[in-house]
JSON list of C-alpha atoms and ligand atoms in Angstrom, two decimals:
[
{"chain": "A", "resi": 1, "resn": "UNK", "atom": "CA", "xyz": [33.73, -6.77, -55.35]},
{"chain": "A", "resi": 2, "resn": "UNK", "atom": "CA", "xyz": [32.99, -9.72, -57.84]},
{"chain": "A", "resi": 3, "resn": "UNK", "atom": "CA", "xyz": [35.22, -10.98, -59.70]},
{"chain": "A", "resi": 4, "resn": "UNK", "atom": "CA", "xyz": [33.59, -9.73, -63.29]},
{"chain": "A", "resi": 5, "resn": "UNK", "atom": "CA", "xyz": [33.51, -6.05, -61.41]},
{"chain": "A", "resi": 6, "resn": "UNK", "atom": "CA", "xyz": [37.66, -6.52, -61.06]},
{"chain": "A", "resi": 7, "resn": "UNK", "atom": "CA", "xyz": [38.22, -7.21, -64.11]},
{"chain": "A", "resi": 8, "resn": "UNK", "atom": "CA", "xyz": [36.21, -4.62, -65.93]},
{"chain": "A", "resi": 9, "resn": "UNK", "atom": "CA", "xyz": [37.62, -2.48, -63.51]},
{"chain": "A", "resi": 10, "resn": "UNK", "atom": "CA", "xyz": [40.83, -4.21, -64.45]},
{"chain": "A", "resi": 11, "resn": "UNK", "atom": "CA", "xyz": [40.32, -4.31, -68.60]},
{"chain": "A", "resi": 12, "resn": "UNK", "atom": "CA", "xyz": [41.58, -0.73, -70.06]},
{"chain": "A", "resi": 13, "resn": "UNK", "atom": "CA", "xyz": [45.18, -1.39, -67.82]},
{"chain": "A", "resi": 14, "resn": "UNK", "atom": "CA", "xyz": [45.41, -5.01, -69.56]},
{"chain": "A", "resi": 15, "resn": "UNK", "atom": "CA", "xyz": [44.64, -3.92, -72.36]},
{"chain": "A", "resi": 16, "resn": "UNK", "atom": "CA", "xyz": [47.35, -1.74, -72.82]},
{"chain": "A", "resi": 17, "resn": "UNK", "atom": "CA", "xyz": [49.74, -3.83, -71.04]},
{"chain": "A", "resi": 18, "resn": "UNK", "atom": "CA", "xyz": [52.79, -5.29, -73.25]},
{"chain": "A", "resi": 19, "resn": "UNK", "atom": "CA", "xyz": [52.94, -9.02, -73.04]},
{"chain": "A", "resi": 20, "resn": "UNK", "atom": "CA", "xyz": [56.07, -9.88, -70.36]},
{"chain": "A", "resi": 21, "resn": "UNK", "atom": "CA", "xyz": [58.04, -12.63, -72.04]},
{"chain": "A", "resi": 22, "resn": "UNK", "atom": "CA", "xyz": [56.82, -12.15, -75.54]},
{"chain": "A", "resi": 23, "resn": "UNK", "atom": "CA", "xyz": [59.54, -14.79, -76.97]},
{"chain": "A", "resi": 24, "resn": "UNK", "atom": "CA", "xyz": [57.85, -17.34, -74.37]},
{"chain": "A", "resi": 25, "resn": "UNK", "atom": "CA", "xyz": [54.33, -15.96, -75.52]},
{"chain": "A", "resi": 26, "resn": "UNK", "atom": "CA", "xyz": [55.63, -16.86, -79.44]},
{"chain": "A", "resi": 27, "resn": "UNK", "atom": "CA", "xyz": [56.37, -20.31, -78.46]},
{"chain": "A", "resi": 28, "resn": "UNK", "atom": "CA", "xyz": [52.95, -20.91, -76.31]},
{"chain": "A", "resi": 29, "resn": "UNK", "atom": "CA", "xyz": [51.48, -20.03, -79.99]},
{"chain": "A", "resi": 30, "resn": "UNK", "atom": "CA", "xyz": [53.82, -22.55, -81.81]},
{"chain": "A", "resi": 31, "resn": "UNK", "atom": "CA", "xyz": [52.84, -25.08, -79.29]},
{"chain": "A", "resi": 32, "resn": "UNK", "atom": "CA", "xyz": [49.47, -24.31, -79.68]},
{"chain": "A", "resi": 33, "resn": "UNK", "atom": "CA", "xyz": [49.42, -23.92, -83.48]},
{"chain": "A", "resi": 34, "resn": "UNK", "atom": "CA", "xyz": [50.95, -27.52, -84.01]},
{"chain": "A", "resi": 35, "resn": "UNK", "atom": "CA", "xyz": [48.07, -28.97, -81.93]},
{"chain": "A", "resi": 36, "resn": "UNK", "atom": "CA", "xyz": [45.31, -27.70, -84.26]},
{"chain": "A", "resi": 37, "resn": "UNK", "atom": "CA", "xyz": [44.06, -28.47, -87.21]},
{"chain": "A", "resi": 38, "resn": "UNK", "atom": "CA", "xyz": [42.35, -26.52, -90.33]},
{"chain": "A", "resi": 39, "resn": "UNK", "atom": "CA", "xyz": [38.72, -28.08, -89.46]},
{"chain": "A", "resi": 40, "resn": "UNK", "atom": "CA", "xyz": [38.98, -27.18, -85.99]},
{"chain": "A", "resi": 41, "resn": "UNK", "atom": "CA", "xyz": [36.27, -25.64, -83.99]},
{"chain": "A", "resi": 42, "resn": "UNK", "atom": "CA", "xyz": [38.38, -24.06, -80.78]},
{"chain": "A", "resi": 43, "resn": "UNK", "atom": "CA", "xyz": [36.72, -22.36, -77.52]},
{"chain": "A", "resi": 44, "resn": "UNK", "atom": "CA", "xyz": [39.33, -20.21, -75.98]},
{"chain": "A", "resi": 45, "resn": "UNK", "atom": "CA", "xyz": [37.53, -19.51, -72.20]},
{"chain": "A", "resi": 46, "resn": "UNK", "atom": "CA", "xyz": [38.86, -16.50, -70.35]},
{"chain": "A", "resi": 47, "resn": "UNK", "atom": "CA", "xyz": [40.58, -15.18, -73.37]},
{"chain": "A", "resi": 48, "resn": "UNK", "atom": "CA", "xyz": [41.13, -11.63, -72.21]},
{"chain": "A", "resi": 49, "resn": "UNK", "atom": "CA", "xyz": [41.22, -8.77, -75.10]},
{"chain": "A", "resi": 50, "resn": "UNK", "atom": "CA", "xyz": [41.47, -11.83, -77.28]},
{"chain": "A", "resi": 51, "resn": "UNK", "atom": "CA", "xyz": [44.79, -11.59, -78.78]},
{"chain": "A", "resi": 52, "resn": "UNK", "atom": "CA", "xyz": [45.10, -15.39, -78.75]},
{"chain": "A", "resi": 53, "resn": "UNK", "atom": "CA", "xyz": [42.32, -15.84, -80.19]},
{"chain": "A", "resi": 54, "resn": "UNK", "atom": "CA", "xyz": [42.43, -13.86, -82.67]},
{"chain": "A", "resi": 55, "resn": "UNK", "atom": "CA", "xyz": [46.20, -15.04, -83.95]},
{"chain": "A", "resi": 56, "resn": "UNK", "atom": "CA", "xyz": [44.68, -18.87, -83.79]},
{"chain": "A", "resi": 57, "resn": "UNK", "atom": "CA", "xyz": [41.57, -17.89, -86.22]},
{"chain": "A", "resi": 58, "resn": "UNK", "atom": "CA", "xyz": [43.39, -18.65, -89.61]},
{"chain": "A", "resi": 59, "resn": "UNK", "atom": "CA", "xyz": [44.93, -21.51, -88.42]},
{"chain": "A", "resi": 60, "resn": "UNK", "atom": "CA", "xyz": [41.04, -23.04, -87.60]},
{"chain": "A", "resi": 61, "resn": "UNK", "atom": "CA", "xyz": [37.98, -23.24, -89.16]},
{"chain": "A", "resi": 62, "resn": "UNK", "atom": "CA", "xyz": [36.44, -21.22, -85.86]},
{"chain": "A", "resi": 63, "resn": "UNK", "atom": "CA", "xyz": [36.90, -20.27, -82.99]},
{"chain": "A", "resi": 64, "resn": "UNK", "atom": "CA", "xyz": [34.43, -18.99, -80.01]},
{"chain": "A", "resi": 65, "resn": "UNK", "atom": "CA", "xyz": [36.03, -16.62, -77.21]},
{"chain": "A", "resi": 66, "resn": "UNK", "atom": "CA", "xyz": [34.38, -16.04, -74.15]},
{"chain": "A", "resi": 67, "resn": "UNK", "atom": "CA", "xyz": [35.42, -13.92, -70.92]},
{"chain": "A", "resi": 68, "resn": "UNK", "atom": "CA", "xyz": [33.44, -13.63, -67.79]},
{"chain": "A", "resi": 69, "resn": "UNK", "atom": "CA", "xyz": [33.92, -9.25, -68.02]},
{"chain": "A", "resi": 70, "resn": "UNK", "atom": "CA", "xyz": [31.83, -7.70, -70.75]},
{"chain": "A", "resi": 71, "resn": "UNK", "atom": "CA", "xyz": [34.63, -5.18, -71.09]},
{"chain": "A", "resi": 72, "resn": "UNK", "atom": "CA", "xyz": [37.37, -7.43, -71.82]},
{"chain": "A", "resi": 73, "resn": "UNK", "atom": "CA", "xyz": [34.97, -8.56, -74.69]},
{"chain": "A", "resi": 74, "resn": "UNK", "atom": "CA", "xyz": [33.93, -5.26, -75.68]},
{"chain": "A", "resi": 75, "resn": "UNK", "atom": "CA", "xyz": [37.71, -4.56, -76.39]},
{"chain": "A", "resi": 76, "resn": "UNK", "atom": "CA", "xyz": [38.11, -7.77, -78.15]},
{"chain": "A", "resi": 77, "resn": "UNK", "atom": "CA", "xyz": [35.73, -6.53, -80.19]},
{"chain": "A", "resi": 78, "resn": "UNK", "atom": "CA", "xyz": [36.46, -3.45, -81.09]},
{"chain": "A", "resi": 79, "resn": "UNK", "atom": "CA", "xyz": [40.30, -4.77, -81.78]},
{"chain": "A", "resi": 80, "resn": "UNK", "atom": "CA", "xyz": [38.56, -7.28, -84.38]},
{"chain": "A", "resi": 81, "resn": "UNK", "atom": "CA", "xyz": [36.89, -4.68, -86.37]},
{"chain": "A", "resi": 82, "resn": "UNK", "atom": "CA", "xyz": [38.17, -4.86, -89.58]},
{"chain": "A", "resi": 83, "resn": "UNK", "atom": "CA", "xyz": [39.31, -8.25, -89.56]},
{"chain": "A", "resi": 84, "resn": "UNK", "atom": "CA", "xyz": [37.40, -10.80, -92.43]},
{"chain": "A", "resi": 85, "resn": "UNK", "atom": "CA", "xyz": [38.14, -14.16, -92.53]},
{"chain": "A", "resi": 86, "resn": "UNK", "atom": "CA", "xyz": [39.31, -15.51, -89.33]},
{"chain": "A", "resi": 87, "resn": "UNK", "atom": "CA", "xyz": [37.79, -13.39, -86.87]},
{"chain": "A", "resi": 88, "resn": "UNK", "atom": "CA", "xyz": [36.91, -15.04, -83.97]},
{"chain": "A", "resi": 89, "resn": "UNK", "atom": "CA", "xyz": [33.15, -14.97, -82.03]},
{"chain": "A", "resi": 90, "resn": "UNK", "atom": "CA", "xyz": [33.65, -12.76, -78.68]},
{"chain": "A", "resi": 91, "resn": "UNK", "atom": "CA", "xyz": [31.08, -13.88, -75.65]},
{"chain": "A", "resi": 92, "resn": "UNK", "atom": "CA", "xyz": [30.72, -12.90, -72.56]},
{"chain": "A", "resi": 93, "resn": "UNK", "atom": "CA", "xyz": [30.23, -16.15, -70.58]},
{"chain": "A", "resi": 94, "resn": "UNK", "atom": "CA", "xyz": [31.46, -17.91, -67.21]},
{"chain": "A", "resi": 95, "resn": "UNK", "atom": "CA", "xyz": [34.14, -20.54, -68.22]},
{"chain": "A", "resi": 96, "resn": "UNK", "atom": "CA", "xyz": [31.97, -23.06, -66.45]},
{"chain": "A", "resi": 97, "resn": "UNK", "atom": "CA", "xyz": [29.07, -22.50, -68.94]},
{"chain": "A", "resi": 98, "resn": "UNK", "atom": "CA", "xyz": [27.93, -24.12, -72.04]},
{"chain": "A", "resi": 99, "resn": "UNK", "atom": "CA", "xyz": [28.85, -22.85, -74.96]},
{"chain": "A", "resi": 100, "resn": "UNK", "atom": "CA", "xyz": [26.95, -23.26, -78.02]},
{"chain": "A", "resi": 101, "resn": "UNK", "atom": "CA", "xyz": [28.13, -25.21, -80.99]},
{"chain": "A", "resi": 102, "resn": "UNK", "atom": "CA", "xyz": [30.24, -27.64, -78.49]},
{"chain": "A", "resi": 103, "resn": "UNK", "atom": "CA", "xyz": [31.59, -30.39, -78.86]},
{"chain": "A", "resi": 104, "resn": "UNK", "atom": "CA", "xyz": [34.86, -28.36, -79.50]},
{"chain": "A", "resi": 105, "resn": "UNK", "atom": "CA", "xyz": [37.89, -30.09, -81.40]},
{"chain": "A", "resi": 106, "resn": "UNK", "atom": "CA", "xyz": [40.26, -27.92, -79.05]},
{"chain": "A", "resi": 107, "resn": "UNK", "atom": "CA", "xyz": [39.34, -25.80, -75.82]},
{"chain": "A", "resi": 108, "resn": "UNK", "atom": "CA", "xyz": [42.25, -23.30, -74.78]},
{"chain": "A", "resi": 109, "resn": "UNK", "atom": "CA", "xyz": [42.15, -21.39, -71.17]},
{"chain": "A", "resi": 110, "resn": "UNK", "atom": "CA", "xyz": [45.77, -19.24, -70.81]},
{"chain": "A", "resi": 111, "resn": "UNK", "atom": "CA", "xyz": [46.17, -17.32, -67.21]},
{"chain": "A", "resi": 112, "resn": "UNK", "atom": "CA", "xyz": [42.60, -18.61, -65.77]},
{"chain": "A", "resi": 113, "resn": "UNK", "atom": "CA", "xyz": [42.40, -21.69, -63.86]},
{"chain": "A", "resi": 114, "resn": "UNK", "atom": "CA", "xyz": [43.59, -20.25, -61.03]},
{"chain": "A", "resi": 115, "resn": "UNK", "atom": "CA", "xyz": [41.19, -17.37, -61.45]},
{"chain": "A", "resi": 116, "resn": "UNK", "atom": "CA", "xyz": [37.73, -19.42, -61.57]},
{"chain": "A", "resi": 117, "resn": "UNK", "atom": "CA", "xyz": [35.81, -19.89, -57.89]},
{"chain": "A", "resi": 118, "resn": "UNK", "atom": "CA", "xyz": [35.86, -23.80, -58.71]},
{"chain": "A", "resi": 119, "resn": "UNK", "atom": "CA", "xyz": [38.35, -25.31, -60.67]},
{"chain": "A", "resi": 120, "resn": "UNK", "atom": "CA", "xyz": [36.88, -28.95, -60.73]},
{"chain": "A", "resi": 121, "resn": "UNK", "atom": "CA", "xyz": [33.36, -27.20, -62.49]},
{"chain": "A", "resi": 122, "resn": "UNK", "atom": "CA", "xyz": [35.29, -26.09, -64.64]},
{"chain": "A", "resi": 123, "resn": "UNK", "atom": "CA", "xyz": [37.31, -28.93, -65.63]},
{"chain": "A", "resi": 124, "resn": "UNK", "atom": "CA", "xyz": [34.70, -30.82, -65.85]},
{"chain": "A", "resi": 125, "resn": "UNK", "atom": "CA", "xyz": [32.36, -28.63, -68.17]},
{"chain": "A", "resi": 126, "resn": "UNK", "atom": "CA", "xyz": [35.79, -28.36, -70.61]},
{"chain": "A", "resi": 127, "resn": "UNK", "atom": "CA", "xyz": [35.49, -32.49, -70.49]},
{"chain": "A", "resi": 128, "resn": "UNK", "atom": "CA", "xyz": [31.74, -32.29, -71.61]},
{"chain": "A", "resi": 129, "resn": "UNK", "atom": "CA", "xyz": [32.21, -30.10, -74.43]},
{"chain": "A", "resi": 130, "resn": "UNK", "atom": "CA", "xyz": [35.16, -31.77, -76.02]},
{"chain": "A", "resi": 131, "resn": "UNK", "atom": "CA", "xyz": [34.55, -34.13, -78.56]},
{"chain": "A", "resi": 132, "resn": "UNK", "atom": "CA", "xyz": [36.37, -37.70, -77.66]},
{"chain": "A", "resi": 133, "resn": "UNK", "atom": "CA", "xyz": [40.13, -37.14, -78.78]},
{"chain": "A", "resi": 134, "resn": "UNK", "atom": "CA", "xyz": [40.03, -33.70, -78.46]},
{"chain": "A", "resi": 135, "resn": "UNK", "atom": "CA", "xyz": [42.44, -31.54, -76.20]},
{"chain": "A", "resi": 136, "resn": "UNK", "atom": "CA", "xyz": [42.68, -28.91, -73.48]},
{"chain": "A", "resi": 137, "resn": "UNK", "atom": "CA", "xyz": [45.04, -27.03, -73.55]},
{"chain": "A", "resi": 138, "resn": "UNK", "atom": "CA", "xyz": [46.04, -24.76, -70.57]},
{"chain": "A", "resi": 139, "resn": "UNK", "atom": "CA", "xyz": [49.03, -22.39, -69.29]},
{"chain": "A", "resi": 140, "resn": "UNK", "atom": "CA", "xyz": [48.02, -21.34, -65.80]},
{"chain": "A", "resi": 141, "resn": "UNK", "atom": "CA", "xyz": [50.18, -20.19, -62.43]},
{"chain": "A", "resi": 142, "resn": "UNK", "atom": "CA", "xyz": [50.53, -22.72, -60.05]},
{"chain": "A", "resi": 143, "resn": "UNK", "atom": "CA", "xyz": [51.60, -20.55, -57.37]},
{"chain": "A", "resi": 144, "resn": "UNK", "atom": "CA", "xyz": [52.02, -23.30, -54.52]},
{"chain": "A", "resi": 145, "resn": "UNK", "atom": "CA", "xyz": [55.59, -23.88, -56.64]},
{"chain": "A", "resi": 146, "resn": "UNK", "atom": "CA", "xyz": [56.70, -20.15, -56.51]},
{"chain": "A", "resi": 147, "resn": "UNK", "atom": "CA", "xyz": [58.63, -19.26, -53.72]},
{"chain": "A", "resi": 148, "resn": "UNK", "atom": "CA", "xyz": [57.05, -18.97, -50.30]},
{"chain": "A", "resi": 149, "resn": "UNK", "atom": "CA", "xyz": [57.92, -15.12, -50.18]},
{"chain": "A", "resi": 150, "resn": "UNK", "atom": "CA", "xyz": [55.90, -14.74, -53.68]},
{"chain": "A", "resi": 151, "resn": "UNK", "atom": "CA", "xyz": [52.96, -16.72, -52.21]},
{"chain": "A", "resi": 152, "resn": "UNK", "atom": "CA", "xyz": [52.63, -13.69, -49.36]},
{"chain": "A", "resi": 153, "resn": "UNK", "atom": "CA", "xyz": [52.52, -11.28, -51.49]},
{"chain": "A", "resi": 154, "resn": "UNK", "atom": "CA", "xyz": [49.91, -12.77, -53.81]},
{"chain": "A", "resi": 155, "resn": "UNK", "atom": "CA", "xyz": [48.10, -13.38, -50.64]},
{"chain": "A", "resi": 156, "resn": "UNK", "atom": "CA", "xyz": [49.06, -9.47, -49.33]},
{"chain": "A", "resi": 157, "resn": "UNK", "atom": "CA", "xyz": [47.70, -7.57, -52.59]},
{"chain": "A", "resi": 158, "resn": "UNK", "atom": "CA", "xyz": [44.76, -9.88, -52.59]},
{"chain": "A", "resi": 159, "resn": "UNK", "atom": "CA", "xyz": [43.72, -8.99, -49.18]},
{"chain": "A", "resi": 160, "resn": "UNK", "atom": "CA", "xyz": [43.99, -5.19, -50.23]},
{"chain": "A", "resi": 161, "resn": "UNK", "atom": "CA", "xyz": [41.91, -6.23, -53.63]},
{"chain": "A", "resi": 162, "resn": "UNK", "atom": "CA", "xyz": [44.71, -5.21, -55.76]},
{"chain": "A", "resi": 163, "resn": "UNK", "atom": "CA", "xyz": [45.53, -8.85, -57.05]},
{"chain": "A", "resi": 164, "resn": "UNK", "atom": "CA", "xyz": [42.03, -10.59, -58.30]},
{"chain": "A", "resi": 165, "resn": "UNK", "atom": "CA", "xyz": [41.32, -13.50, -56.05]},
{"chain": "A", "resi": 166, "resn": "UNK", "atom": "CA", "xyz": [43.33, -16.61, -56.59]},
{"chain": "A", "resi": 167, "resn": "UNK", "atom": "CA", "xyz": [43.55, -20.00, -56.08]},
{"chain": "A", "resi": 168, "resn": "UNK", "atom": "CA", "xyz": [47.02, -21.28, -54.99]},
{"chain": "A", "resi": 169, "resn": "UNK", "atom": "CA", "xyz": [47.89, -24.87, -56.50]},
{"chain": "A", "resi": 170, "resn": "UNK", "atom": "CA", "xyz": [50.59, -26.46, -57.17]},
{"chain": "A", "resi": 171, "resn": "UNK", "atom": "CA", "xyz": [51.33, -28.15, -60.41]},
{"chain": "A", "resi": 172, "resn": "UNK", "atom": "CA", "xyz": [51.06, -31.72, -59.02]},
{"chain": "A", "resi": 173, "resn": "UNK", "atom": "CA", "xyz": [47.29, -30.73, -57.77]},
{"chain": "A", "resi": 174, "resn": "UNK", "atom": "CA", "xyz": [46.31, -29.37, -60.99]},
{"chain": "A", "resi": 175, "resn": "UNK", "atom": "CA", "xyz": [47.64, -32.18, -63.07]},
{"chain": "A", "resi": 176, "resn": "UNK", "atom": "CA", "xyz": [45.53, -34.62, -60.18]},
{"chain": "A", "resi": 177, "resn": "UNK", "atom": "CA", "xyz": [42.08, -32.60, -61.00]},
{"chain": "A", "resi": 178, "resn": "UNK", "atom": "CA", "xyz": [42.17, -33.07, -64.50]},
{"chain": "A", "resi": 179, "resn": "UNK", "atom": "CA", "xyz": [42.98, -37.03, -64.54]},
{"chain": "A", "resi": 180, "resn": "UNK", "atom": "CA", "xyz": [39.65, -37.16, -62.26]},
{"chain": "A", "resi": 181, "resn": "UNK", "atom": "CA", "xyz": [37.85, -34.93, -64.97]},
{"chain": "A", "resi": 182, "resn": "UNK", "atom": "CA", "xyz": [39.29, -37.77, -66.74]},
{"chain": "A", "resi": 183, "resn": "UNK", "atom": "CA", "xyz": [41.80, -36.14, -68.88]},
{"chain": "A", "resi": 184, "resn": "UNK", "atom": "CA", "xyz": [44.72, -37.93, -70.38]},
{"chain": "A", "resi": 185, "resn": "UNK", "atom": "CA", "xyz": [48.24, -35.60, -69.74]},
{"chain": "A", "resi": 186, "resn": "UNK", "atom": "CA", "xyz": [49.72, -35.55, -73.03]},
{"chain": "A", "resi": 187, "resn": "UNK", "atom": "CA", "xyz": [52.28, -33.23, -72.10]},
{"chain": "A", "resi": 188, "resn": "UNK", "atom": "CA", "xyz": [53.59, -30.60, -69.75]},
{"chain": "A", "resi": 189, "resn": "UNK", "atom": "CA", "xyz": [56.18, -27.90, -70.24]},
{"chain": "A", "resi": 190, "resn": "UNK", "atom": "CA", "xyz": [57.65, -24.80, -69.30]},
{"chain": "A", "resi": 191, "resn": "UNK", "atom": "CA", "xyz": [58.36, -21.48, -72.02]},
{"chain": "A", "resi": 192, "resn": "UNK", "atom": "CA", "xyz": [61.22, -19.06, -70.99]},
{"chain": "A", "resi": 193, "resn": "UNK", "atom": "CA", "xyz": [62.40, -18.64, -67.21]},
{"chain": "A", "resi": 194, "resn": "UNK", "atom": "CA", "xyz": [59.29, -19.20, -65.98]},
{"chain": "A", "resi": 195, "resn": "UNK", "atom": "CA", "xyz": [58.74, -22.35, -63.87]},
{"chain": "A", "resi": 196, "resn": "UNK", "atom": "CA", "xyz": [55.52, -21.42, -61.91]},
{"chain": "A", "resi": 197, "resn": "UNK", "atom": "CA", "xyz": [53.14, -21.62, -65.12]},
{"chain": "A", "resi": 198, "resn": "UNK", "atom": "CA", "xyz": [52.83, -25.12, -66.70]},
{"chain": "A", "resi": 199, "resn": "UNK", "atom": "CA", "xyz": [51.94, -25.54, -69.81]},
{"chain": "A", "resi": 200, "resn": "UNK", "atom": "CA", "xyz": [49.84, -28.62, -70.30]},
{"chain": "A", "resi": 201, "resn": "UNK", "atom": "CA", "xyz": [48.28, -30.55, -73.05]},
{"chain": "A", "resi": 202, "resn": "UNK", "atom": "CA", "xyz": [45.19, -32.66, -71.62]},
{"chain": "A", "resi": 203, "resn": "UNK", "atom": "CA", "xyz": [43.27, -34.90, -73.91]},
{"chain": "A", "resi": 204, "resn": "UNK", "atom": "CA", "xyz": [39.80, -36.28, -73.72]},
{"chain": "A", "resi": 205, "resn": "UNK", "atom": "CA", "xyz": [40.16, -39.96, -73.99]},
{"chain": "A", "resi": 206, "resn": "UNK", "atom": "CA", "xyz": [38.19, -41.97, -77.14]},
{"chain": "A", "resi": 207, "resn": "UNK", "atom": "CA", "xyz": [35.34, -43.49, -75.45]},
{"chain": "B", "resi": 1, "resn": "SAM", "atom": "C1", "xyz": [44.96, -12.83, -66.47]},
{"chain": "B", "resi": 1, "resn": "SAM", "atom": "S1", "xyz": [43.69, -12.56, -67.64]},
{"chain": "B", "resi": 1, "resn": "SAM", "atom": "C2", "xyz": [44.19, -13.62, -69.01]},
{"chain": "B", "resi": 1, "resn": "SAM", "atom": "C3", "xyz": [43.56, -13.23, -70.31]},
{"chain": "B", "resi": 1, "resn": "SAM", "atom": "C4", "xyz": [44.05, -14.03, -71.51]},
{"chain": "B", "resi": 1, "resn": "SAM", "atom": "N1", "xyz": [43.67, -15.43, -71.41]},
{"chain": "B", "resi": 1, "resn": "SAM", "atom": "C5", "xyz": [45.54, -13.92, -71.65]},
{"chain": "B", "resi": 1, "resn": "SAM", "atom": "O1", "xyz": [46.24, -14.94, -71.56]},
{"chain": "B", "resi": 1, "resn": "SAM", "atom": "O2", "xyz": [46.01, -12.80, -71.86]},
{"chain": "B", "resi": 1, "resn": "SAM", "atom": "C6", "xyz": [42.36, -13.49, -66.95]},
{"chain": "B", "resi": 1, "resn": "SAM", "atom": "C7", "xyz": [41.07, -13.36, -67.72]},
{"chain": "B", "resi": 1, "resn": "SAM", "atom": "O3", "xyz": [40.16, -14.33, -67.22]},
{"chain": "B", "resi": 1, "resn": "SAM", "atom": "C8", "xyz": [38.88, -13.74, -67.09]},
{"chain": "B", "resi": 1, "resn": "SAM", "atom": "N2", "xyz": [38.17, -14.46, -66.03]},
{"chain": "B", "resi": 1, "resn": "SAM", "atom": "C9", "xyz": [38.38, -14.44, -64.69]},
{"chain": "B", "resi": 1, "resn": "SAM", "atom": "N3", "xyz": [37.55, -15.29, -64.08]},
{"chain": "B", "resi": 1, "resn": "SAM", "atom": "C10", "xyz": [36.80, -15.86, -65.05]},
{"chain": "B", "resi": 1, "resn": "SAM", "atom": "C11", "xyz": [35.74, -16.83, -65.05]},
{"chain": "B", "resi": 1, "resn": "SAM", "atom": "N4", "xyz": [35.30, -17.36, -63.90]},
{"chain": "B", "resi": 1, "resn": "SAM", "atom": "N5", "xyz": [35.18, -17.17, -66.22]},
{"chain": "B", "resi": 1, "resn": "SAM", "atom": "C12", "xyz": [35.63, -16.63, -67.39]},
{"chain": "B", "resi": 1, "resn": "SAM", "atom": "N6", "xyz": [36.61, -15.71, -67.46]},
{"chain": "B", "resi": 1, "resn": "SAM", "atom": "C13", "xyz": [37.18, -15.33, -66.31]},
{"chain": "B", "resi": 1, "resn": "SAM", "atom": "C14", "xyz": [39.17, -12.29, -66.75]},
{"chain": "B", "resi": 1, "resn": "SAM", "atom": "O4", "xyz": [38.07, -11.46, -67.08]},
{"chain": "B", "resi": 1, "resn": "SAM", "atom": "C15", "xyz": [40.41, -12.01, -67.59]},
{"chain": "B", "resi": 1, "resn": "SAM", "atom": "O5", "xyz": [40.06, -11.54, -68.87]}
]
């Protein structure tokens, strides 16, 4: 199965899934929030049923959403009807493609990095359509630091196509492929209990 047929497969369910740690979601935002700025133009990449996307809007002057499964989008669609100013764009596109109106101020990706087939494409087309100065901002699991007995399962339910297929990284690896994308850390944090999904602020250095 590909990995857009999973997660159409996969959409409805997430959709109607509550968020886990939603006072740890609240302070991803306010992390987030303080990083943009009213001019902004933001991509969000894998944004899901674009509930991030759609809280950032009126903080920005626009942002573009794109997921890889057409129904993810179609839901963040249909969940934006109504809303005027600060709607966000929904695409359907491959975080490794080009987005048009790039170069972006700010480029989010929450819960994806270690979904994508090749992380260092993808880094790499994030650094090309920032503008110089401009940050990346990611929250993804770096399973190599959860517990080995975590790691089997993962590896288990993906085997029996029940967990998408993922790549397993530690923190220290993912913080080495974006300095060679050429990304400056800015910073890296944890929100709530959670110590297996870094939260890190990358920044694409003023030529
Ligand atoms: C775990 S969900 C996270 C969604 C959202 N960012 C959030 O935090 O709730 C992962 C999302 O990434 C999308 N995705 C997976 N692989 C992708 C890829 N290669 N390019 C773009 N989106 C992808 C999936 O369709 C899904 O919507």
């Amino acid at each position: 199965m590909t990995a857009q047929a999973f997660w159409d497969r996969q959409a409805p369910k997430y959709a109607k899934k509550p968020i886990a740690d939603l006072t740890a979601y609240e302070e991803k935002l306010r992390y987030v929030k303080a990083i943009l700025h009213p001019t902004d133009q933001v991509l969000e990449i894998g944004c899901g049923t674009g509930g991030t996307a759609r809280n950032i809007a009126p903080a920005v002057a626009h942002v573009t959403a794109t997921d890889l499964s057409a129904e993810m989008i179609r839901i963040a669609l249909s969940r934006s009807e109504g809303y005027a100013a600060g709607k966000p764009e929904f695409l359907q596109a491959e975080a490794s493609k080009e987005i048009l109106g790039h170069p972006f101020d700010v480029i989010c990706a929450f819960s994806l990095l270690h979904l994508v087939d090749d992380i260092p494409e993808v880094l790499d087309a994030v650094f090309s359509q920032l503008k110089p100065g401009g940050h990346f901002v990611s929250k993804t699991v770096c399973l190599k630091d959860a517990p080995r007995w975590i790691q089997a399962l993962v590896r288990m339910l993906m085997a029996v196509r029940i967990a998408p297929k993922v790549i397993i990284l530690s923190r220290t690896e993912l913080t080495r492929q974006l300095i060679r994308a050429g990304f400056h850390i800015d910073q890296t944090k944890y929100f709530g209990k959670n110590r297996t999904s870094p939260f890190i602020v990358a920044r694409r250095p003023v030529d």
